[in-house]
Amino acid sequence: MPVLPGAEPYRHDGGEVGVLLCHGFTGSPQSLRPWAEHLAAHGLSVSLPLLPGHGTRWEDLRATGWEDWYAHLDRELWQLSERCERVFVAGLSMGGALALRLAAKHGDRVAGVVVVNPANRVHGLAAHALPVLRHLVPSTKGIASDIAKGAITELGYDRVPLHAAHSLRRFLTMLDGELPQVTQPLLLLRSAVDHVVPAADSARVLSRVSSTDVTESVLEQSYHVATLDHDADRIAEESLAFVDRLAPRVGKEGTAPVG
């Protein structure tokens, strides 16, 4: 299937400090594109891939699982590491969870982690029925576009395939046990009001990681897709400052991004 217009992956070859960005479940790179372009404009190398099964139609996501999504990001991390001296990982929602696993598994190869409204579990009574329900019901209503800012839409599926949701649930359960392996500096940004991922998920992440350099920032004006919401500029600026603090660069003037 062709990729939906706007859902294309994004890459910019900048300096020797790189950032791998990960979009969320049923979403696409569109939700992180302004963030990626901001980092690229300030001279960073940026990789924002399209995860398998995403950016086309929800039926394609049904045939994939967390192993596919993580393997794709793992390859992107290795490729970015070959070009850059220091690499950071960042993500929104499920993308934040995937970024945390990259940090847990790759140790010093990852210089720091930035997560926005990271997912830690699949919520709702139906979550416990997913192992059976996924064989009876192909999909449920979508979770995209939880945005407070008017006239802004996230490019994501309007249906959630339950096979993929079951895989996500298994992944998050596994990741929870791996979070103590995360030792890198961590910047966690969470929305005060989030209709997709509750604040309890961020609290759980903060309580489980072993990082000693931890910053939590509350986004008062945004919902779940904060990267497209009122606090988008704040996320871009705080993450850039986080990267610059941990990996100072000689000359921080921007360069023209290349899509």
mmCIF file of C-alpha atoms in Angstrom:
data_model
loop_
_atom_site.group_PDB
_atom_site.id
_atom_site.type_symbol
_atom_site.label_atom_id
_atom_site.label_comp_id
_atom_site.label_asym_id
_atom_site.label_seq_id
_atom_site.Cartn_x
_atom_site.Cartn_y
_atom_site.Cartn_z
ATOM 1 C CA MET A 1 0.000 0.000 0.000
ATOM 2 C CA PRO A 2 1.218 3.544 -0.728
ATOM 3 C CA VAL A 3 2.187 5.706 2.218
ATOM 4 C CA LEU A 4 -0.382 8.357 3.083
ATOM 5 C CA PRO A 5 0.664 11.899 2.100
ATOM 6 C CA GLY A 6 2.349 13.461 5.132
ATOM 7 C CA ALA A 7 3.188 10.128 6.779
ATOM 8 C CA GLU A 8 6.553 9.763 5.068
ATOM 9 C CA PRO A 9 9.700 9.151 7.126
ATOM 10 C CA TYR A 10 12.076 12.064 7.611
ATOM 11 C CA ARG A 11 15.854 12.178 7.781
ATOM 12 C CA HIS A 12 18.402 14.957 8.033
ATOM 13 C CA ASP A 13 22.166 14.422 7.968
ATOM 14 C CA GLY A 14 23.519 17.152 10.204
ATOM 15 C CA GLY A 15 26.322 17.183 12.736
ATOM 16 C CA GLU A 16 27.901 14.508 14.935
ATOM 17 C CA VAL A 17 25.059 14.551 17.460
ATOM 18 C CA GLY A 18 21.995 12.620 16.357
ATOM 19 C CA VAL A 19 18.436 12.067 17.539
ATOM 20 C CA LEU A 20 16.241 9.077 16.687
ATOM 21 C CA LEU A 21 12.547 9.980 16.982
ATOM 22 C CA CYS A 22 9.782 7.378 17.355
ATOM 23 C CA HIS A 23 6.098 8.010 16.611
ATOM 24 C CA GLY A 24 3.187 6.415 18.435
ATOM 25 C CA PHE A 25 0.829 3.464 17.981
ATOM 26 C CA THR A 26 -1.444 3.888 14.910
ATOM 27 C CA GLY A 27 0.241 7.255 14.248
ATOM 28 C CA SER A 28 2.927 8.359 11.797
ATOM 29 C CA PRO A 29 6.000 10.614 11.488
ATOM 30 C CA GLN A 30 3.597 13.518 10.834
ATOM 31 C CA SER A 31 2.973 13.831 14.577
ATOM 32 C CA LEU A 32 6.688 14.445 15.216
ATOM 33 C CA ARG A 33 7.675 16.218 11.997
ATOM 34 C CA PRO A 34 7.779 19.781 13.450
ATOM 35 C CA TRP A 35 9.912 18.514 16.353
ATOM 36 C CA ALA A 36 12.274 16.721 13.981
ATOM 37 C CA GLU A 37 12.610 19.767 11.748
ATOM 38 C CA HIS A 38 13.376 21.988 14.749
ATOM 39 C CA LEU A 39 16.234 19.714 15.816
ATOM 40 C CA ALA A 40 17.512 19.511 12.240
ATOM 41 C CA ALA A 41 17.406 23.290 11.855
ATOM 42 C CA HIS A 42 19.787 23.530 14.818
ATOM 43 C CA GLY A 43 22.382 21.279 13.208
ATOM 44 C CA LEU A 44 21.501 17.874 14.636
ATOM 45 C CA SER A 45 21.316 14.696 12.599
ATOM 46 C CA VAL A 46 17.756 13.414 12.783
ATOM 47 C CA SER A 47 16.061 10.132 11.915
ATOM 48 C CA LEU A 48 12.256 9.873 12.088
ATOM 49 C CA PRO A 49 11.269 6.512 10.549
ATOM 50 C CA LEU A 50 7.833 5.177 9.651
ATOM 51 C CA LEU A 51 7.153 2.060 11.719
ATOM 52 C CA PRO A 52 6.004 -1.127 9.937
ATOM 53 C CA GLY A 53 2.246 -1.329 9.471
ATOM 54 C CA HIS A 54 1.779 2.413 9.976
ATOM 55 C CA GLY A 55 1.061 5.259 7.601
ATOM 56 C CA THR A 56 -1.017 3.252 5.109
ATOM 57 C CA ARG A 57 -4.232 1.556 6.333
ATOM 58 C CA TRP A 58 -5.113 -0.020 9.670
ATOM 59 C CA GLU A 59 -5.372 -3.486 8.152
ATOM 60 C CA ASP A 60 -1.626 -3.376 7.476
ATOM 61 C CA LEU A 61 -0.925 -2.773 11.150
ATOM 62 C CA ARG A 62 -2.919 -5.879 12.040
ATOM 63 C CA ALA A 63 -0.239 -8.049 10.418
ATOM 64 C CA THR A 64 2.620 -6.561 12.486
ATOM 65 C CA GLY A 65 3.693 -6.662 16.114
ATOM 66 C CA TRP A 66 6.058 -5.049 18.579
ATOM 67 C CA GLU A 67 8.969 -7.144 17.342
ATOM 68 C CA ASP A 68 8.625 -5.533 13.899
ATOM 69 C CA TRP A 69 8.382 -1.989 15.280
ATOM 70 C CA TYR A 70 11.325 -2.418 17.638
ATOM 71 C CA ALA A 71 13.555 -4.156 15.078
ATOM 72 C CA HIS A 72 13.017 -1.295 12.641
ATOM 73 C CA LEU A 73 14.036 1.281 15.241
ATOM 74 C CA ASP A 74 16.991 -0.840 16.334
ATOM 75 C CA ARG A 75 18.331 -0.784 12.772
ATOM 76 C CA GLU A 76 17.781 2.972 12.556
ATOM 77 C CA LEU A 77 19.722 3.441 15.798
ATOM 78 C CA TRP A 78 22.689 1.480 14.482
ATOM 79 C CA GLN A 79 22.699 3.450 11.237
ATOM 80 C CA LEU A 80 22.544 6.763 13.083
ATOM 81 C CA SER A 81 25.315 5.611 15.430
ATOM 82 C CA GLU A 82 27.572 4.969 12.447
ATOM 83 C CA ARG A 83 27.247 8.631 11.408
ATOM 84 C CA CYS A 84 27.208 10.301 14.834
ATOM 85 C CA GLU A 85 29.432 10.351 17.912
ATOM 86 C CA ARG A 86 26.504 10.790 20.324
ATOM 87 C CA VAL A 87 22.942 9.586 19.764
ATOM 88 C CA PHE A 88 19.767 10.363 21.697
ATOM 89 C CA VAL A 89 16.437 8.548 21.447
ATOM 90 C CA ALA A 90 13.051 10.214 21.794
ATOM 91 C CA GLY A 91 9.422 9.336 21.268
ATOM 92 C CA LEU A 92 5.740 9.989 21.789
ATOM 93 C CA SER A 93 3.440 7.521 23.577
ATOM 94 C CA MET A 94 4.332 4.012 22.327
ATOM 95 C CA GLY A 95 7.291 5.667 20.619
ATOM 96 C CA GLY A 96 8.463 6.762 24.048
ATOM 97 C CA ALA A 97 8.185 3.183 25.292
ATOM 98 C CA LEU A 98 10.200 1.935 22.315
ATOM 99 C CA ALA A 99 12.816 4.630 22.968
ATOM 100 C CA LEU A 100 13.098 3.465 26.586
ATOM 101 C CA ARG A 101 13.736 -0.103 25.439
ATOM 102 C CA LEU A 102 16.440 1.088 23.054
ATOM 103 C CA ALA A 103 18.076 2.814 26.015
ATOM 104 C CA ALA A 104 17.708 -0.273 28.214
ATOM 105 C CA LYS A 105 19.268 -2.558 25.612
ATOM 106 C CA HIS A 106 22.010 -0.349 24.148
ATOM 107 C CA GLY A 107 23.563 1.230 27.236
ATOM 108 C CA ASP A 108 26.301 3.756 26.416
ATOM 109 C CA ARG A 109 25.343 3.794 22.744
ATOM 110 C CA VAL A 110 22.385 5.956 23.824
ATOM 111 C CA ALA A 111 23.414 9.292 25.364
ATOM 112 C CA GLY A 112 20.003 10.307 26.672
ATOM 113 C CA VAL A 113 16.255 9.767 26.402
ATOM 114 C CA VAL A 114 13.361 12.181 25.791
ATOM 115 C CA VAL A 115 9.813 10.847 26.116
ATOM 116 C CA VAL A 116 6.476 12.611 25.708
ATOM 117 C CA ASN A 117 3.456 10.981 27.379
ATOM 118 C CA PRO A 118 5.136 7.558 27.373
ATOM 119 C CA ALA A 119 2.880 4.508 27.443
ATOM 120 C CA ASN A 120 3.425 1.931 30.167
ATOM 121 C CA ARG A 121 0.325 -0.250 29.843
ATOM 122 C CA VAL A 122 -2.811 -0.763 27.782
ATOM 123 C CA HIS A 123 -5.702 0.526 29.859
ATOM 124 C CA GLY A 124 -9.372 -0.393 30.104
ATOM 125 C CA LEU A 125 -11.255 -3.529 31.048
ATOM 126 C CA ALA A 126 -11.088 -4.775 27.460
ATOM 127 C CA ALA A 127 -7.280 -4.911 27.687
ATOM 128 C CA HIS A 128 -7.480 -8.079 29.778
ATOM 129 C CA ALA A 129 -9.756 -9.666 27.181
ATOM 130 C CA LEU A 130 -7.447 -8.935 24.235
ATOM 131 C CA PRO A 131 -5.974 -12.459 24.002
ATOM 132 C CA VAL A 132 -9.462 -13.781 23.157
ATOM 133 C CA LEU A 133 -11.208 -10.676 21.864
ATOM 134 C CA ARG A 134 -8.695 -10.147 19.051
ATOM 135 C CA HIS A 135 -9.893 -13.370 17.427
ATOM 136 C CA LEU A 136 -13.520 -12.219 17.529
ATOM 137 C CA VAL A 137 -13.349 -8.496 16.792
ATOM 138 C CA PRO A 138 -10.877 -7.188 14.191
ATOM 139 C CA SER A 139 -10.690 -3.586 15.391
ATOM 140 C CA THR A 140 -12.028 -0.894 17.685
ATOM 141 C CA LYS A 141 -12.300 2.882 17.449
ATOM 142 C CA GLY A 142 -9.139 4.893 16.915
ATOM 143 C CA ILE A 143 -7.125 6.907 19.428
ATOM 144 C CA ALA A 144 -5.596 9.523 17.108
ATOM 145 C CA SER A 145 -5.896 13.318 17.337
ATOM 146 C CA ASP A 146 -6.201 13.825 21.089
ATOM 147 C CA ILE A 147 -5.211 17.488 20.647
ATOM 148 C CA ALA A 148 -6.449 20.565 22.518
ATOM 149 C CA LYS A 149 -5.413 22.990 19.787
ATOM 150 C CA GLY A 150 -8.215 23.616 17.313
ATOM 151 C CA ALA A 151 -7.927 22.847 13.581
ATOM 152 C CA ILE A 152 -4.940 20.517 14.139
ATOM 153 C CA THR A 153 -5.282 16.857 13.188
ATOM 154 C CA GLU A 154 -2.961 13.932 13.737
ATOM 155 C CA LEU A 155 -2.449 11.685 10.730
ATOM 156 C CA GLY A 156 -3.337 8.345 12.288
ATOM 157 C CA TYR A 157 -5.701 5.418 11.841
ATOM 158 C CA ASP A 158 -9.365 5.734 12.731
ATOM 159 C CA ARG A 159 -9.374 2.070 13.809
ATOM 160 C CA VAL A 160 -7.134 0.106 16.194
ATOM 161 C CA PRO A 161 -6.514 -3.513 15.115
ATOM 162 C CA LEU A 162 -6.819 -5.710 18.183
ATOM 163 C CA HIS A 163 -4.073 -8.123 17.097
ATOM 164 C CA ALA A 164 -1.620 -5.201 17.164
ATOM 165 C CA ALA A 165 -3.076 -3.881 20.422
ATOM 166 C CA HIS A 166 -2.489 -7.294 21.995
ATOM 167 C CA SER A 167 1.119 -7.215 20.820
ATOM 168 C CA LEU A 168 1.525 -3.723 22.254
ATOM 169 C CA ARG A 169 0.168 -4.925 25.591
ATOM 170 C CA ARG A 170 2.697 -7.775 25.674
ATOM 171 C CA PHE A 171 5.491 -5.373 24.805
ATOM 172 C CA LEU A 172 4.618 -2.897 27.540
ATOM 173 C CA THR A 173 4.456 -5.671 30.128
ATOM 174 C CA MET A 174 7.918 -6.848 29.088
ATOM 175 C CA LEU A 175 9.314 -3.318 29.017
ATOM 176 C CA ASP A 176 8.123 -2.625 32.559
ATOM 177 C CA GLY A 177 10.510 -5.320 33.750
ATOM 178 C CA GLU A 178 13.355 -3.808 31.717
ATOM 179 C CA LEU A 179 12.969 -0.197 32.865
ATOM 180 C CA PRO A 180 15.530 -0.566 35.702
ATOM 181 C CA GLN A 181 18.128 -1.092 32.947
ATOM 182 C CA VAL A 182 17.570 2.495 31.799
ATOM 183 C CA THR A 183 20.410 4.512 33.348
ATOM 184 C CA GLN A 184 20.788 7.370 30.850
ATOM 185 C CA PRO A 185 19.714 10.965 31.540
ATOM 186 C CA LEU A 186 15.967 11.212 31.044
ATOM 187 C CA LEU A 187 13.684 14.093 30.102
ATOM 188 C CA LEU A 188 10.021 13.169 30.535
ATOM 189 C CA LEU A 189 7.330 15.566 29.365
ATOM 190 C CA ARG A 190 3.709 14.737 30.173
ATOM 191 C CA SER A 191 0.424 16.480 29.556
ATOM 192 C CA ALA A 192 -1.659 17.556 32.533
ATOM 193 C CA VAL A 193 -4.729 16.312 30.631
ATOM 194 C CA ASP A 194 -4.310 13.220 28.460
ATOM 195 C CA HIS A 195 -7.266 11.180 27.203
ATOM 196 C CA VAL A 196 -5.108 8.318 25.881
ATOM 197 C CA VAL A 197 -2.269 7.714 28.357
ATOM 198 C CA PRO A 198 -2.892 8.648 32.022
ATOM 199 C CA ALA A 199 -0.339 10.374 34.245
ATOM 200 C CA ALA A 200 0.071 7.087 36.115
ATOM 201 C CA ASP A 201 2.078 5.733 33.178
ATOM 202 C CA SER A 202 4.652 8.518 33.441
ATOM 203 C CA ALA A 203 4.789 8.074 37.207
ATOM 204 C CA ARG A 204 5.445 4.366 36.733
ATOM 205 C CA VAL A 205 8.269 5.041 34.275
ATOM 206 C CA LEU A 206 9.887 7.518 36.650
ATOM 207 C CA SER A 207 9.637 5.077 39.556
ATOM 208 C CA ARG A 208 11.166 2.174 37.627
ATOM 209 C CA VAL A 209 14.131 3.639 35.720
ATOM 210 C CA SER A 210 17.582 3.749 37.310
ATOM 211 C CA SER A 211 18.500 7.121 35.813
ATOM 212 C CA THR A 212 19.847 9.673 38.295
ATOM 213 C CA ASP A 213 19.670 12.644 35.912
ATOM 214 C CA VAL A 214 15.878 12.942 35.552
ATOM 215 C CA THR A 215 13.739 15.933 34.591
ATOM 216 C CA GLU A 216 9.939 15.855 34.562
ATOM 217 C CA SER A 217 8.091 18.647 32.795
ATOM 218 C CA VAL A 218 4.300 19.074 32.910
ATOM 219 C CA LEU A 219 2.602 20.385 29.770
ATOM 220 C CA GLU A 220 -0.383 22.359 31.003
ATOM 221 C CA GLN A 221 -1.944 23.305 27.665
ATOM 222 C CA SER A 222 -1.807 20.102 25.635
ATOM 223 C CA TYR A 223 -3.523 16.727 25.375
ATOM 224 C CA HIS A 224 -1.908 13.438 24.353
ATOM 225 C CA VAL A 225 -0.394 14.447 20.998
ATOM 226 C CA ALA A 226 1.473 17.301 22.638
ATOM 227 C CA THR A 227 4.015 17.410 19.799
ATOM 228 C CA LEU A 228 1.309 18.982 17.599
ATOM 229 C CA ASP A 229 -0.429 20.899 20.383
ATOM 230 C CA HIS A 230 0.008 24.199 22.231
ATOM 231 C CA ASP A 231 3.225 22.972 23.903
ATOM 232 C CA ALA A 232 4.929 21.776 20.716
ATOM 233 C CA ASP A 233 7.463 24.616 20.735
ATOM 234 C CA ARG A 234 8.232 23.984 24.390
ATOM 235 C CA ILE A 235 8.911 20.297 23.713
ATOM 236 C CA ALA A 236 11.241 21.193 20.851
ATOM 237 C CA GLU A 237 13.112 23.800 22.889
ATOM 238 C CA GLU A 238 13.442 21.743 26.085
ATOM 239 C CA SER A 239 14.618 18.672 24.200
ATOM 240 C CA LEU A 240 17.190 20.706 22.280
ATOM 241 C CA ALA A 241 18.471 22.217 25.532
ATOM 242 C CA PHE A 242 18.638 18.706 27.030
ATOM 243 C CA VAL A 243 20.729 17.451 24.118
ATOM 244 C CA ASP A 244 23.010 20.489 24.178
ATOM 245 C CA ARG A 245 23.620 20.095 27.912
ATOM 246 C CA LEU A 246 24.687 16.487 27.534
ATOM 247 C CA ALA A 247 26.479 16.758 24.187
ATOM 248 C CA PRO A 248 27.793 20.321 23.762
ATOM 249 C CA ARG A 249 28.465 21.187 20.149
ATOM 250 C CA VAL A 250 30.956 23.651 18.742
ATOM 251 C CA GLY A 251 28.829 26.271 17.027
ATOM 252 C CA LYS A 252 25.100 25.757 17.377
ATOM 253 C CA GLU A 253 23.917 27.761 14.430
ATOM 254 C CA GLY A 254 21.161 26.124 12.413
ATOM 255 C CA THR A 255 21.565 24.492 9.052
ATOM 256 C CA ALA A 256 18.933 24.136 6.373
ATOM 257 C CA PRO A 257 17.071 20.841 6.868
ATOM 258 C CA VAL A 258 16.941 18.359 4.027
ATOM 259 C CA GLY A 259 13.819 16.163 3.806
#
